[in-house]
Coordinates of C-alpha atoms and ligand atoms in Angstrom, one line a residue:
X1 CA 0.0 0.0 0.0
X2 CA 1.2 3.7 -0.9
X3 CA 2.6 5.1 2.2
X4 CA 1.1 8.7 2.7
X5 CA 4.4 10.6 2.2
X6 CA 4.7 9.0 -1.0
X7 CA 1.7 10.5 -2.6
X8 CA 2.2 12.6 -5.6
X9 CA 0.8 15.6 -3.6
X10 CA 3.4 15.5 -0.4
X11 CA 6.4 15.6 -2.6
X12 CA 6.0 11.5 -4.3
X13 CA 6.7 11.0 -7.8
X14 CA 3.4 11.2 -9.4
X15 CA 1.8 8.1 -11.3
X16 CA 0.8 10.4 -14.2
X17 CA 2.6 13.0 -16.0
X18 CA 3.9 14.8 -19.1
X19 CA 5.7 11.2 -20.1
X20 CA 3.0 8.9 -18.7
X21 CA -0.4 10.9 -19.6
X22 CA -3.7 9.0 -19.2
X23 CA -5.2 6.8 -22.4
X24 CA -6.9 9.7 -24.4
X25 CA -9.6 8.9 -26.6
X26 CA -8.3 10.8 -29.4
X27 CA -7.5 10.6 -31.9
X28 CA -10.5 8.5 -33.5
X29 CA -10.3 5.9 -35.7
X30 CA -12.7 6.4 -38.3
X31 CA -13.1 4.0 -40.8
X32 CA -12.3 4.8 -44.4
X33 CA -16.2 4.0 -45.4
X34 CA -17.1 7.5 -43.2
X35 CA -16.5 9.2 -46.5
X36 CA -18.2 7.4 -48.4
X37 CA -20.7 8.3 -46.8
X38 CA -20.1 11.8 -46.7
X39 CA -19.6 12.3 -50.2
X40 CA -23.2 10.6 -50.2
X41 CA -24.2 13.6 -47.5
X42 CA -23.3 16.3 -49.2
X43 CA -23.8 15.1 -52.9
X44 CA -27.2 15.1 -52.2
X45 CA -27.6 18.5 -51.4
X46 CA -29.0 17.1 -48.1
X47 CA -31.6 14.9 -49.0
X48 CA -30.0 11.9 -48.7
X49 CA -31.5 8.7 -46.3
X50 CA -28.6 9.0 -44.2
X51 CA -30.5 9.7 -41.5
X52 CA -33.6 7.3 -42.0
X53 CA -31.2 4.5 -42.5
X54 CA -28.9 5.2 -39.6
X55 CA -32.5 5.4 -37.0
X56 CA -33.8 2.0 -38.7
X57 CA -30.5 0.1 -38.5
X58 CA -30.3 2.0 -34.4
X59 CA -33.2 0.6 -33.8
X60 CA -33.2 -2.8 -34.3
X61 CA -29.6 -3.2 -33.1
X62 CA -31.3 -1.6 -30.1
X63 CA -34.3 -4.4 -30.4
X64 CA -37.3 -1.3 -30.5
X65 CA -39.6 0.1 -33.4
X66 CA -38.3 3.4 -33.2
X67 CA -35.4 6.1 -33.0
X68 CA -35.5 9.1 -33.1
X69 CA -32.1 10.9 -33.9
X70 CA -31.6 14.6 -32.1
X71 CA -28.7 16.9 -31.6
X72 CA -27.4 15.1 -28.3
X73 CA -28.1 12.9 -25.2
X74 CA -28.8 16.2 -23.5
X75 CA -31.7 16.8 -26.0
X76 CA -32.4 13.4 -26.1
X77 CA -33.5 13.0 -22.2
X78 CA -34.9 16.7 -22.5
X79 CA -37.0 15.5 -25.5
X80 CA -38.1 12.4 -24.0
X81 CA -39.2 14.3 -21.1
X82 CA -41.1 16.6 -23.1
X83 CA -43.1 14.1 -25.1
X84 CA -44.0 12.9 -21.4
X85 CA -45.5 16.7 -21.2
X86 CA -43.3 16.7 -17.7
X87 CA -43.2 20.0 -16.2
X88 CA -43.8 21.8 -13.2
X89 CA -44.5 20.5 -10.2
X90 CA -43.7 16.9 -11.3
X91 CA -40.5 15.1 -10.0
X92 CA -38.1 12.9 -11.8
X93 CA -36.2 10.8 -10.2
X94 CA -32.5 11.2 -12.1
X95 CA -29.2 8.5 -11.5
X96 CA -26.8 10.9 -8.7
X97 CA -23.8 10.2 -10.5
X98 CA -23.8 10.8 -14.2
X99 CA -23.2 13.8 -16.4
X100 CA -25.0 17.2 -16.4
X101 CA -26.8 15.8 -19.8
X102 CA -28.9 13.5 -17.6
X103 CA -30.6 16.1 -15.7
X104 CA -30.2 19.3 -17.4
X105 CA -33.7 18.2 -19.4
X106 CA -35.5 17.8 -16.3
X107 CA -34.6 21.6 -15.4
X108 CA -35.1 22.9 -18.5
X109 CA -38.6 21.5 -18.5
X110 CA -39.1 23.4 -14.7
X111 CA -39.8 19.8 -13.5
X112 CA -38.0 19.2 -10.2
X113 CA -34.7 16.5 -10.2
X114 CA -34.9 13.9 -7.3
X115 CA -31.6 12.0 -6.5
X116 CA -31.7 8.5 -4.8
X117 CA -28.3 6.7 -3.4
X118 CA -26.7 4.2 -6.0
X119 CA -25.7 0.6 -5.7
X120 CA -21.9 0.9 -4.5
X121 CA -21.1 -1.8 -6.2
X122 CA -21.6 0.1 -10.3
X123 CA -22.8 3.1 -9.3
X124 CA -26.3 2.5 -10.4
X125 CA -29.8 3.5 -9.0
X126 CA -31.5 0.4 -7.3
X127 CA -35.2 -0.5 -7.3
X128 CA -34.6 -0.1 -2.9
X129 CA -32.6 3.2 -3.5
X130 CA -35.5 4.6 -5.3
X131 CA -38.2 3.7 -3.5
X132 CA -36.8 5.7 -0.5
X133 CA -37.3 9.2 -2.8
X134 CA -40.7 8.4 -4.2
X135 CA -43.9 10.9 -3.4
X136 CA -47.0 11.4 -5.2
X137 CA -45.5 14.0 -7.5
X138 CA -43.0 11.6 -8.9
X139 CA -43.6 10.7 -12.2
X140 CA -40.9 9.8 -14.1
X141 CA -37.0 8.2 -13.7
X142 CA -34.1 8.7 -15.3
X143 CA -31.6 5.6 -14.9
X144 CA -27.9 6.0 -15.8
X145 CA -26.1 2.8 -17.1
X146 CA -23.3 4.3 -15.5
X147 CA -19.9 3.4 -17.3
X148 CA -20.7 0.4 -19.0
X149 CA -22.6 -1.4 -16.0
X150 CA -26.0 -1.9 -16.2
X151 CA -28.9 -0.9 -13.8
X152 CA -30.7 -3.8 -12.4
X153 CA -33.3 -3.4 -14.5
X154 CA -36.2 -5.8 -13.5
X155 CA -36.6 -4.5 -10.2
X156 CA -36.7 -1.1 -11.1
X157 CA -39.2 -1.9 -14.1
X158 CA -41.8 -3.6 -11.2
X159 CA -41.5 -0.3 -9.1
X160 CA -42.3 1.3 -12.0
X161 CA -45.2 -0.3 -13.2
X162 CA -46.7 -0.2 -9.7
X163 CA -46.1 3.4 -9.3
X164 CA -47.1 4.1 -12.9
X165 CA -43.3 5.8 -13.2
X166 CA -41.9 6.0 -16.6
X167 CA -38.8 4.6 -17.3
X168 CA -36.0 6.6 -19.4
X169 CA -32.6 4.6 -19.8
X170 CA -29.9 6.9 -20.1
X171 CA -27.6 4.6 -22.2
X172 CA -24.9 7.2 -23.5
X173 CA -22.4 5.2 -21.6
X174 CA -23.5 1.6 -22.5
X175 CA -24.9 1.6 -25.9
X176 CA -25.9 -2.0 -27.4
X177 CA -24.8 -3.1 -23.4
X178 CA -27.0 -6.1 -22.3
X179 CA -29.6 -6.6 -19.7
X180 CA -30.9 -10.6 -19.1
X181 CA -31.0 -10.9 -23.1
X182 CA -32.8 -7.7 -23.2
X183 CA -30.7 -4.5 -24.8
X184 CA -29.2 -0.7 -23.5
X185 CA -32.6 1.2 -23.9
X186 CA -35.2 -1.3 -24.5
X187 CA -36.4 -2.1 -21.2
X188 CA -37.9 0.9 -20.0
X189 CA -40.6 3.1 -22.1
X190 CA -37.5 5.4 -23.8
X191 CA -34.0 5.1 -23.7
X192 CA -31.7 7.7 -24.7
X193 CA -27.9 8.3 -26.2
X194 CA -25.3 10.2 -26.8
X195 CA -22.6 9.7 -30.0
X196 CA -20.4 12.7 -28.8
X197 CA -16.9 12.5 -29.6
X198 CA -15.7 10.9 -26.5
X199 CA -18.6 8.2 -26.4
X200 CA -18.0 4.2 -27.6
X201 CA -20.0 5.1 -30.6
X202 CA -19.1 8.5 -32.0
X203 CA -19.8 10.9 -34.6
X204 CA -18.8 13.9 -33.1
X205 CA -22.1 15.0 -32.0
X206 CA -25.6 13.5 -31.9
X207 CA -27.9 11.4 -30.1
X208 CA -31.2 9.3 -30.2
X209 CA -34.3 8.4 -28.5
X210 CA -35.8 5.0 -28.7
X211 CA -38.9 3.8 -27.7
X212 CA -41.1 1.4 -28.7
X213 CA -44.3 3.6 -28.4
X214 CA -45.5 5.6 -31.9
X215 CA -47.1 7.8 -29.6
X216 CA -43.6 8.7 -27.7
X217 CA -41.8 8.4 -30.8
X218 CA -44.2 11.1 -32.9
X219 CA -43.9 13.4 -29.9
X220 CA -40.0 13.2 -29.9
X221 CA -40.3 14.2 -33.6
X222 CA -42.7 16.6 -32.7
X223 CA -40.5 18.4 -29.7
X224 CA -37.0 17.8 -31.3
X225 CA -37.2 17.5 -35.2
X226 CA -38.0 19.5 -37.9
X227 CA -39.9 22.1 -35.6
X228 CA -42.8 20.1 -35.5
X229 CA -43.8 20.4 -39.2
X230 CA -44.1 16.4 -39.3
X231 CA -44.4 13.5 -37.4
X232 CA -42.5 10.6 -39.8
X233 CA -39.9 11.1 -41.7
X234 CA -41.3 10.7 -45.3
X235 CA -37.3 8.6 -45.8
X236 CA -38.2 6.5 -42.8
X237 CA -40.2 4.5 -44.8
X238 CA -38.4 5.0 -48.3
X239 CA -35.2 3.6 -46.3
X240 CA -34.2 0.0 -47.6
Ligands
PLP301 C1 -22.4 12.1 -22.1 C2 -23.6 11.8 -21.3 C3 -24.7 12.5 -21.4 C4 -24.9 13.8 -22.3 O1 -24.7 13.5 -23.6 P1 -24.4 14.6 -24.7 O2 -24.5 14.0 -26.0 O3 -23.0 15.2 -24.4 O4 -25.4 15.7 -24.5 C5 -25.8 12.2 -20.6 N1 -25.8 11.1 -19.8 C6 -24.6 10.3 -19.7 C7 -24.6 9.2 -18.8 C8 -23.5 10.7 -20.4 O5 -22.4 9.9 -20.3

């Protein structure tokens, strides 16, 4: 065991420095087929399937009907709260360790952010941990797959249901992670992502709402896409 006086910060040689930096992220690897499908992008003056293709292929690798692709994770759990039509006066119960992305949505729609304990084990809300925080005004949670772990999912969903809580799966840090057979996202009524630069899956910025609900879906669209002027993609169902 370090002894005290050897620490970094009493005059120890530190663990990391200029010669022994921690692993970075960057840069990427991107895959010579990115463009490809760039070229496709832009040579079709924006009206290429890209986008319809990408949310149909998300969405069954996620194993739901539908996703929705926004502008990020932040927007993702803001929009999914939104199509709830949370707002003031109603809490949502939000994962206490996670980034700002997971509640900043909550705020944003005047809604008030309730934190339970985690699971010390991954860092993950608990069906137990939850129940604690509950009150009449709760209405929705917002459950972090906190770096790579999953939540345990099947209590949590049971709470739920007998609360009549809705389930949003932030998955930014576990996309495609696995849950008793069941997939990242699938599990509770919408699950949410982030592909920022420094996630597993990456492209720069973006994000994406799934759900198996048209209803949800349509009011994703409705809240986060296209300013509302309408509710399917007309590519979503041109998309091979
Ligand atoms: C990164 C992250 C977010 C926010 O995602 P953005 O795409 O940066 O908005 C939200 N929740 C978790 C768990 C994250 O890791």
């Amino acid at each position: 065991m370090t002894k005290q006086k050897d620490l970094a910060i009493f005059g120890g040689v530190p663990v990391r420095g200029k010669d022994n930096p921690l692993p970075s992220v960057f840069p990427r690897r991107i895959a010579d087929s990115a463009w490809t499908y760039i070229k496709e992008v832009i040579e079709s003056g924006f009206t290429s399937s890209m986008e319809a293709r990408f949310e149909k292929a998300f969405a069954e690798a996620c194993g739901v009907k539908y996703a929705i692709t926004v502008t990020n994770c932040t927007a993702a759990v803001h929009a999914a709260l939104a199509a709830l039509n949370i707002g003031p006066g109603d809490e949502v119960v939000v994962s206490p360790i996670s980034d700002y992305g997971s509640v900043a949505g909550v705020v944003a729609q005047n809604a008030v952010p309730v934190f339970p304990d985690v699971d010390t084990r991954n860092g993950c809300v608990t069906a137990e941990e939850i129940k604690k925080v509950l009150t009449p005004r709760t209405r929705a949670l917002v459950a972090v797959h906190w770096y790579g772990l999953m939540c345990d999912m099947d209590p949590i969903l049971d709470l739920a249901r007998d609360k009549g809580i809705i389930v949003i799966e932030d998955c930014c840090q576990n996309p495609l992670g696995e849950y008793k057979g069941r997939k990242a996202g699938s599990m509770g009524d919408m699950g949410c992502f982030s592909f920022d630069a420094e996630k597993h899956l990456s492209a720069e910025h973006g994000g994406a709402v799934v759900t198996n609900s048209e209803e949800l879906a349509n009011n994703v669209r409705k809240f986060a896409v296209m300013r509302a002027r309408r509710e399917h993609s007309p590519l979503w169902e041109e998309a091979p």
